[in-house]
CSV table of C-alpha atoms in Angstrom, one decimal:
chain,number,residue,atom,x,y,z
A,1309,MET,CA,-121.6,-68.2,-86.4
A,1310,MET,CA,-119.1,-71.0,-85.7
A,1311,LEU,CA,-115.7,-70.5,-87.3
A,1312,PRO,CA,-114.2,-73.2,-89.6
A,1313,ASP,CA,-111.7,-75.5,-87.9
A,1314,PHE,CA,-108.7,-74.2,-89.9
A,1315,GLU,CA,-106.3,-76.4,-88.0
A,1316,ALA,CA,-108.2,-79.6,-88.9
A,1317,TRP,CA,-108.4,-78.5,-92.5
A,1318,ALA,CA,-104.6,-77.9,-92.6
A,1319,ILE,CA,-103.9,-81.2,-91.0
A,1320,PHE,CA,-106.2,-82.9,-93.5
A,1321,ALA,CA,-104.3,-81.3,-96.4
A,1322,SER,CA,-101.1,-82.5,-94.9
A,1323,VAL,CA,-102.3,-86.0,-94.6
A,1324,VAL,CA,-103.4,-86.0,-98.2
A,1325,GLU,CA,-100.0,-84.6,-99.3
A,1326,HIS,CA,-98.0,-87.1,-97.3
A,1327,ARG,CA,-100.4,-90.0,-97.6
A,1328,SER,CA,-100.2,-91.1,-94.0
A,1329,PHE,CA,-101.0,-89.9,-90.6
A,1330,SER,CA,-97.4,-90.6,-89.3
A,1331,SER,CA,-95.7,-88.7,-92.2
A,1332,ALA,CA,-98.1,-85.8,-91.8
A,1333,ALA,CA,-97.4,-85.6,-88.1
A,1334,GLN,CA,-93.7,-85.7,-88.7
A,1335,ALA,CA,-93.9,-82.9,-91.3
A,1336,LEU,CA,-96.1,-80.8,-89.0
A,1337,GLY,CA,-93.9,-81.4,-86.0
A,1338,THR,CA,-96.8,-82.9,-84.0
A,1339,SER,CA,-98.0,-86.3,-82.8
A,1340,LYS,CA,-99.9,-88.9,-84.8
A,1341,ALA,CA,-102.6,-88.8,-82.1
A,1342,THR,CA,-103.0,-85.0,-82.7
A,1343,VAL,CA,-103.4,-85.7,-86.4
A,1344,SER,CA,-105.9,-88.5,-85.9
A,1345,LYS,CA,-108.0,-86.4,-83.5
A,1346,ALA,CA,-108.0,-83.5,-86.0
A,1347,ILE,CA,-109.2,-85.7,-88.8
A,1348,SER,CA,-111.9,-87.3,-86.6
A,1349,ARG,CA,-113.0,-83.8,-85.5
A,1350,LEU,CA,-113.3,-82.6,-89.1
A,1351,GLU,CA,-115.2,-85.7,-90.1
A,1352,ALA,CA,-117.6,-85.3,-87.3
A,1353,ARG,CA,-118.1,-81.7,-88.2
A,1354,LEU,CA,-118.7,-82.5,-91.9
A,1355,GLY,CA,-120.7,-85.6,-91.3
A,1356,ALA,CA,-118.6,-87.5,-93.8
A,1357,THR,CA,-115.7,-89.9,-93.7
A,1358,LEU,CA,-112.6,-88.5,-95.4
A,1359,PHE,CA,-110.4,-91.6,-95.4
A,1360,HIS,CA,-110.7,-95.4,-95.8
A,1361,ARG,CA,-108.3,-96.7,-93.1
A,1362,THR,CA,-106.7,-100.1,-92.9
A,1363,SER,CA,-103.7,-101.4,-91.1
A,1364,ARG,CA,-101.6,-101.0,-94.3
A,1365,ARG,CA,-103.3,-98.5,-96.4
A,1366,LEU,CA,-104.9,-95.0,-96.3
A,1367,THR,CA,-107.0,-93.9,-99.2
A,1368,LEU,CA,-109.4,-91.0,-99.7
A,1369,THR,CA,-113.1,-91.5,-99.8
A,1370,GLU,CA,-115.3,-89.9,-102.4
A,1371,SER,CA,-116.0,-87.0,-100.0
A,1372,GLY,CA,-112.3,-86.8,-99.1
A,1373,THR,CA,-111.3,-86.6,-102.8
A,1374,ALA,CA,-113.9,-83.8,-103.4
A,1375,LEU,CA,-112.5,-81.8,-100.5
A,1376,ALA,CA,-108.8,-82.4,-100.8
A,1377,GLU,CA,-108.0,-79.6,-103.3
A,1378,ARG,CA,-109.9,-77.1,-101.2
A,1379,ALA,CA,-108.0,-78.2,-98.1
A,1380,ALA,CA,-104.7,-77.8,-100.0
A,1381,ARG,CA,-105.7,-74.2,-101.0
A,1382,ILE,CA,-106.6,-73.4,-97.4
A,1383,LEU,CA,-103.2,-74.6,-96.2
A,1384,ALA,CA,-101.3,-72.9,-99.1
A,1385,GLU,CA,-103.1,-69.6,-98.5
A,1386,ALA,CA,-102.3,-69.6,-94.8
A,1387,ARG,CA,-98.6,-70.4,-95.5
A,1388,ASP,CA,-98.4,-67.7,-98.2
A,1389,ALA,CA,-100.0,-65.1,-95.9
A,1390,GLU,CA,-97.4,-65.8,-93.2
A,1391,GLU,CA,-94.6,-65.8,-95.8
A,1392,MET,CA,-95.8,-62.5,-97.4
A,1393,ALA,CA,-95.8,-60.9,-93.9
A,1394,ARG,CA,-92.2,-62.1,-93.3
A,1395,ASP,CA,-91.0,-61.2,-96.8
A,1396,ALA,CA,-92.5,-57.7,-96.9
A,1397,ASN,CA,-89.4,-56.0,-95.6
A,1398,SER,CA,-86.8,-58.5,-96.6
A,1399,THR,CA,-85.0,-59.9,-99.7
A,1400,PRO,CA,-86.9,-62.8,-101.3
A,1401,THR,CA,-85.5,-66.1,-100.2
A,1402,GLY,CA,-86.5,-69.8,-100.2
A,1403,ARG,CA,-87.4,-72.4,-102.8
A,1404,VAL,CA,-89.8,-72.0,-105.7
A,1405,ARG,CA,-91.1,-75.0,-107.7
A,1406,LEU,CA,-91.2,-74.2,-111.4
A,1407,ALA,CA,-92.6,-76.5,-114.1
A,1408,ALA,CA,-92.1,-76.2,-117.9
A,1409,PRO,CA,-92.4,-78.2,-121.1
A,1410,MET,CA,-89.3,-80.4,-121.8
A,1411,THR,CA,-87.9,-78.8,-125.1
A,1412,PHE,CA,-88.9,-75.2,-124.3
A,1413,GLY,CA,-87.6,-75.7,-120.8
A,1414,LEU,CA,-84.2,-76.9,-121.9
A,1415,SER,CA,-83.7,-74.3,-124.6
A,1416,ARG,CA,-85.4,-71.2,-123.1
A,1417,VAL,CA,-86.4,-71.7,-119.5
A,1418,ALA,CA,-83.1,-73.1,-118.1
A,1419,PRO,CA,-81.1,-70.1,-119.4
A,1420,ALA,CA,-83.7,-67.8,-117.9
A,1421,VAL,CA,-83.5,-69.6,-114.5
A,1422,ALA,CA,-79.7,-69.1,-114.5
A,1423,ASP,CA,-80.1,-65.4,-115.1
A,1424,PHE,CA,-82.8,-65.2,-112.4
A,1425,LEU,CA,-80.6,-67.0,-109.8
A,1426,ALA,CA,-77.8,-64.5,-110.5
A,1427,LEU,CA,-80.2,-61.7,-109.6
A,1428,TYR,CA,-81.7,-63.4,-106.6
A,1429,PRO,CA,-79.0,-65.5,-104.9
A,1430,GLY,CA,-81.3,-66.2,-101.9
A,1431,ILE,CA,-83.8,-68.0,-104.0
A,1432,GLU,CA,-83.6,-71.7,-104.9
A,1433,ILE,CA,-85.4,-73.0,-108.1
A,1434,ASP,CA,-86.7,-76.6,-108.2
A,1435,LEU,CA,-87.2,-77.0,-112.0
A,1436,THR,CA,-89.4,-79.8,-113.3
A,1437,LEU,CA,-89.3,-80.4,-117.1
A,1438,SER,CA,-92.1,-82.5,-118.6
A,1439,ASP,CA,-94.6,-82.3,-121.4
A,1440,ALA,CA,-97.3,-83.8,-119.2
A,1441,SER,CA,-100.1,-81.6,-118.0
A,1442,THR,CA,-99.0,-81.5,-114.3
A,1443,ASP,CA,-101.7,-80.9,-111.7
A,1444,ILE,CA,-99.8,-78.0,-110.2
A,1445,VAL,CA,-102.0,-77.8,-107.1
A,1446,ALA,CA,-101.6,-81.5,-106.2
A,1447,GLU,CA,-97.9,-81.4,-107.0
A,1448,GLY,CA,-97.2,-78.3,-105.1
A,1449,ILE,CA,-96.0,-76.3,-108.1
A,1450,ASP,CA,-95.7,-72.6,-107.5
A,1451,VAL,CA,-95.4,-71.5,-111.2
A,1452,ALA,CA,-95.9,-73.4,-114.4
A,1453,LEU,CA,-95.2,-72.5,-118.0
A,1454,ARG,CA,-97.4,-74.2,-120.6
A,1455,ILE,CA,-97.6,-74.0,-124.3
A,1456,ALA,CA,-101.1,-74.8,-125.3
A,1457,ASP,CA,-104.6,-73.7,-126.1
A,1458,LEU,CA,-105.6,-73.9,-122.4
A,1459,PRO,CA,-108.9,-75.4,-121.4
A,1460,ASP,CA,-111.0,-73.7,-118.7
A,1461,SER,CA,-109.7,-74.3,-115.2
A,1462,SER,CA,-109.5,-72.8,-111.7
A,1463,LEU,CA,-105.9,-71.9,-112.2
A,1464,ARG,CA,-104.7,-68.4,-112.6
A,1465,ALA,CA,-103.3,-68.0,-116.2
A,1466,ARG,CA,-101.4,-65.2,-117.8
A,1467,ARG,CA,-100.9,-65.2,-121.5
A,1468,LEU,CA,-97.3,-64.2,-122.2
A,1469,ALA,CA,-96.7,-64.6,-125.9
A,1470,PRO,CA,-98.0,-66.3,-129.1
A,1471,VAL,CA,-96.1,-69.4,-130.3
A,1472,ALA,CA,-96.0,-69.8,-134.1
A,1473,LEU,CA,-96.7,-73.2,-135.5
A,1474,HIS,CA,-95.1,-74.4,-138.8
A,1475,LEU,CA,-96.1,-77.3,-141.0
A,1476,VAL,CA,-92.7,-78.7,-142.0
A,1477,ALA,CA,-91.2,-81.6,-143.9
A,1478,ALA,CA,-87.8,-82.6,-145.3
A,1479,PRO,CA,-87.1,-81.7,-149.0
A,1480,ALA,CA,-86.6,-85.5,-149.6
A,1481,TYR,CA,-90.1,-86.3,-148.4
A,1482,LEU,CA,-91.7,-83.7,-150.7
A,1483,GLU,CA,-89.6,-84.9,-153.6
A,1484,LYS,CA,-90.9,-88.4,-153.1
A,1485,HIS,CA,-94.5,-87.7,-152.1
A,1486,GLY,CA,-95.3,-84.3,-153.6
A,1487,ARG,CA,-96.0,-81.0,-151.9
A,1488,PRO,CA,-99.5,-80.5,-150.5
A,1489,GLU,CA,-101.3,-77.5,-152.1
A,1490,HIS,CA,-104.3,-77.6,-149.8
A,1491,PRO,CA,-104.8,-78.8,-146.2
A,1492,ALA,CA,-107.2,-81.4,-147.4
A,1493,ASP,CA,-104.3,-83.0,-149.3
A,1494,LEU,CA,-102.8,-83.9,-145.9
A,1495,ALA,CA,-105.2,-86.9,-145.8
A,1496,HIS,CA,-102.9,-88.6,-148.3
A,1497,HIS,CA,-99.7,-87.8,-146.5
A,1498,ALA,CA,-97.8,-89.3,-143.6
A,1499,CYS,CA,-98.4,-87.0,-140.7
A,1500,LEU,CA,-96.6,-87.3,-137.4
A,1501,ALA,CA,-98.9,-86.6,-134.4
A,1502,TYR,CA,-98.4,-85.0,-131.0
A,1503,THR,CA,-100.3,-86.9,-128.3
A,1504,ASN,CA,-100.0,-84.8,-125.2
A,1505,VAL,CA,-103.2,-82.9,-125.6
A,1506,THR,CA,-106.3,-82.5,-123.5
A,1507,ARG,CA,-108.6,-82.2,-126.5
A,1508,PRO,CA,-109.0,-84.2,-129.7
A,1509,TYR,CA,-105.8,-83.6,-131.7
A,1510,VAL,CA,-106.5,-81.7,-134.9
A,1511,TRP,CA,-104.7,-79.2,-137.2
A,1512,GLN,CA,-106.6,-76.0,-138.0
A,1513,PHE,CA,-105.8,-73.9,-141.1
A,1514,ARG,CA,-107.2,-70.6,-142.3
A,1515,ARG,CA,-106.9,-68.7,-145.5
A,1516,GLY,CA,-109.1,-65.6,-145.9
A,1517,GLN,CA,-112.6,-66.8,-145.0
A,1518,GLU,CA,-111.8,-70.5,-145.6
A,1519,GLU,CA,-111.1,-72.7,-142.6
A,1520,VAL,CA,-110.1,-76.3,-142.7
A,1521,VAL,CA,-109.7,-78.7,-139.8
A,1522,ILE,CA,-108.0,-82.1,-140.3
A,1523,ARG,CA,-107.1,-85.0,-138.0
A,1524,PRO,CA,-103.6,-86.1,-138.8
A,1525,SER,CA,-102.6,-89.7,-139.1
A,1526,GLY,CA,-99.3,-91.4,-140.0
A,1527,PRO,CA,-96.5,-93.7,-138.9
A,1528,MET,CA,-95.6,-92.0,-135.6
A,1529,CYS,CA,-97.1,-90.3,-132.6
A,1530,THR,CA,-95.3,-89.0,-129.6
A,1531,ASP,CA,-95.8,-86.8,-126.5
A,1532,ASN,CA,-92.7,-84.8,-127.2
A,1533,GLY,CA,-92.3,-82.5,-130.3
A,1534,GLU,CA,-88.5,-82.7,-130.5
A,1535,ALA,CA,-88.7,-86.5,-130.7
A,1536,MET,CA,-90.3,-86.1,-134.2
A,1537,LEU,CA,-87.2,-84.4,-135.6
A,1538,PRO,CA,-85.2,-87.5,-136.6
A,1539,ALA,CA,-88.1,-89.0,-138.4
A,1540,LEU,CA,-88.8,-85.6,-140.1
A,1541,ARG,CA,-85.2,-85.2,-141.2
A,1542,ALA,CA,-85.2,-88.8,-142.6
A,1543,GLY,CA,-88.1,-87.9,-144.8
A,1544,LEU,CA,-90.6,-90.2,-143.1
A,1545,GLY,CA,-93.4,-87.7,-142.8
A,1546,LEU,CA,-94.5,-84.1,-142.1
A,1547,THR,CA,-95.8,-82.4,-139.0
A,1548,ARG,CA,-96.7,-79.2,-137.3
A,1549,LEU,CA,-94.3,-77.9,-134.7
A,1550,PRO,CA,-93.6,-74.7,-132.8
A,1551,ASP,CA,-90.9,-72.4,-134.0
A,1552,PHE,CA,-88.6,-72.9,-131.1
A,1553,ILE,CA,-88.2,-76.6,-132.1
A,1554,VAL,CA,-87.8,-76.2,-135.9
A,1555,ASP,CA,-86.1,-72.8,-136.2
A,1556,LYS,CA,-82.6,-74.2,-136.6
A,1557,ASP,CA,-83.7,-76.8,-139.1
A,1558,LEU,CA,-85.6,-74.2,-141.2
A,1559,ALA,CA,-82.5,-71.9,-141.1
A,1560,ASN,CA,-80.2,-74.6,-142.5
A,1561,GLY,CA,-82.6,-76.1,-144.9
A,1562,THR,CA,-82.9,-79.5,-143.3
A,1563,LEU,CA,-86.7,-78.9,-143.1
A,1564,VAL,CA,-88.9,-76.5,-145.2
A,1565,ARG,CA,-92.3,-75.0,-144.6
A,1566,VAL,CA,-95.4,-76.4,-146.3
A,1567,LEU,CA,-98.7,-74.6,-147.0
A,1568,GLU,CA,-97.1,-71.3,-146.2
A,1569,ASP,CA,-100.0,-69.3,-147.7
A,1570,TRP,CA,-102.3,-70.8,-145.0
A,1571,GLU,CA,-102.4,-69.4,-141.6
A,1572,GLU,CA,-102.0,-72.1,-139.0
A,1573,THR,CA,-104.0,-71.6,-135.9
A,1574,GLY,CA,-101.4,-71.0,-133.2
A,1575,ILE,CA,-100.9,-71.6,-129.6
A,1576,ALA,CA,-99.5,-69.5,-126.8
A,1577,LEU,CA,-97.1,-69.5,-123.9
A,1578,HIS,CA,-99.0,-69.2,-120.6
A,1579,LEU,CA,-97.8,-68.7,-117.1
A,1580,LEU,CA,-100.0,-70.5,-114.6
A,1581,THR,CA,-100.2,-70.3,-110.8
A,1582,PRO,CA,-102.5,-72.0,-108.3
A,1583,PRO,CA,-105.8,-70.2,-107.3
A,1584,GLY,CA,-105.5,-67.5,-104.7
A,1585,THR,CA,-104.0,-64.1,-104.5
A,1586,LEU,CA,-101.5,-64.5,-101.7
A,1587,ARG,CA,-98.0,-65.4,-102.9
A,1588,PRO,CA,-94.5,-65.2,-101.2
A,1589,ALA,CA,-92.2,-62.5,-102.4
A,1590,ARG,CA,-89.9,-65.2,-104.0
A,1591,VAL,CA,-92.8,-66.5,-106.2
A,1592,GLU,CA,-93.8,-62.9,-107.2
A,1593,ALA,CA,-90.2,-62.2,-108.1
A,1594,LEU,CA,-90.0,-65.2,-110.4
A,1595,ILE,CA,-93.4,-64.5,-112.0
A,1596,GLU,CA,-92.4,-60.9,-112.8
A,1597,PHE,CA,-89.0,-62.1,-114.2
A,1598,LEU,CA,-90.5,-64.7,-116.4
A,1599,THR,CA,-93.2,-62.4,-117.6
A,1600,GLU,CA,-90.7,-59.8,-118.6
A,1601,ARG,CA,-88.4,-62.4,-120.2
A,1602,PHE,CA,-91.0,-64.1,-122.4
A,1603,ARG,CA,-93.7,-61.5,-123.0
A,1604,HIS,CA,-94.2,-61.2,-126.7
A,1605,ARG,CA,-91.1,-63.2,-127.6
A,1606,ALA,CA,-91.5,-66.8,-126.4
A,1607,ALA,CA,-89.6,-68.2,-129.4
A,1608,ARG,CA,-86.4,-66.4,-128.6
A,1609,ALA,CA,-84.0,-67.1,-125.8
């Protein structure tokens, strides 16, 4: 049985990552000719062209696109295996790339990172805050925190804690437009919508055996929950937001809960990592720290 050409697969992954033969060669510490020969060797072995090449542009073919993620995994697994061996008897060191949602990242993850760095001074954290659903394999993210009802994927996901959702509005809005008594009443109200979702955006409510699903509509939609707060406080509508965004407004009475006798189908905080079981000690250290920090208590700092 002929063994896979692991070197060629790794070089292919590097070319995809750096988007050029020259940049990949520089990153790998080899020559452009070596990179080109490895790609040609892999293409001959696969019987498929991996790149469209012109004098100015390098793009993946359909076959190349289909194989790029697997190549990235092969390279990542090899790197992780070597780093695990080196780290086995040493203090974790090096850089870890961490991604988290914007608002939760600022209020909860950033303080956690500061505490983690105090415990592990040899580790560097590259923290990316965005509400976009980052492709953590393509972006080279080691650990990602996501607050969502996760769709099926090849990523490894660990559910850390539930995140409560509250339907909220300003008292002034309710005085002017009335208080909904049933989720169906929301069809006649100004609902602010969150757009950064992978599935059709709906609100689900349950009371006993009764379940109601509505599709909110109103004067504003945004991909960041905290961006809704000024409009909410001004009495321009109502919306459903997680507790870590509205807890202070609920405490001081700027916002109040609506339909409190209805259970709102919640979401959860998940910790995601790329496929595979081999991870450097520094990544394992961060995973265990975040798991302990946020397990069962995502809303609290």
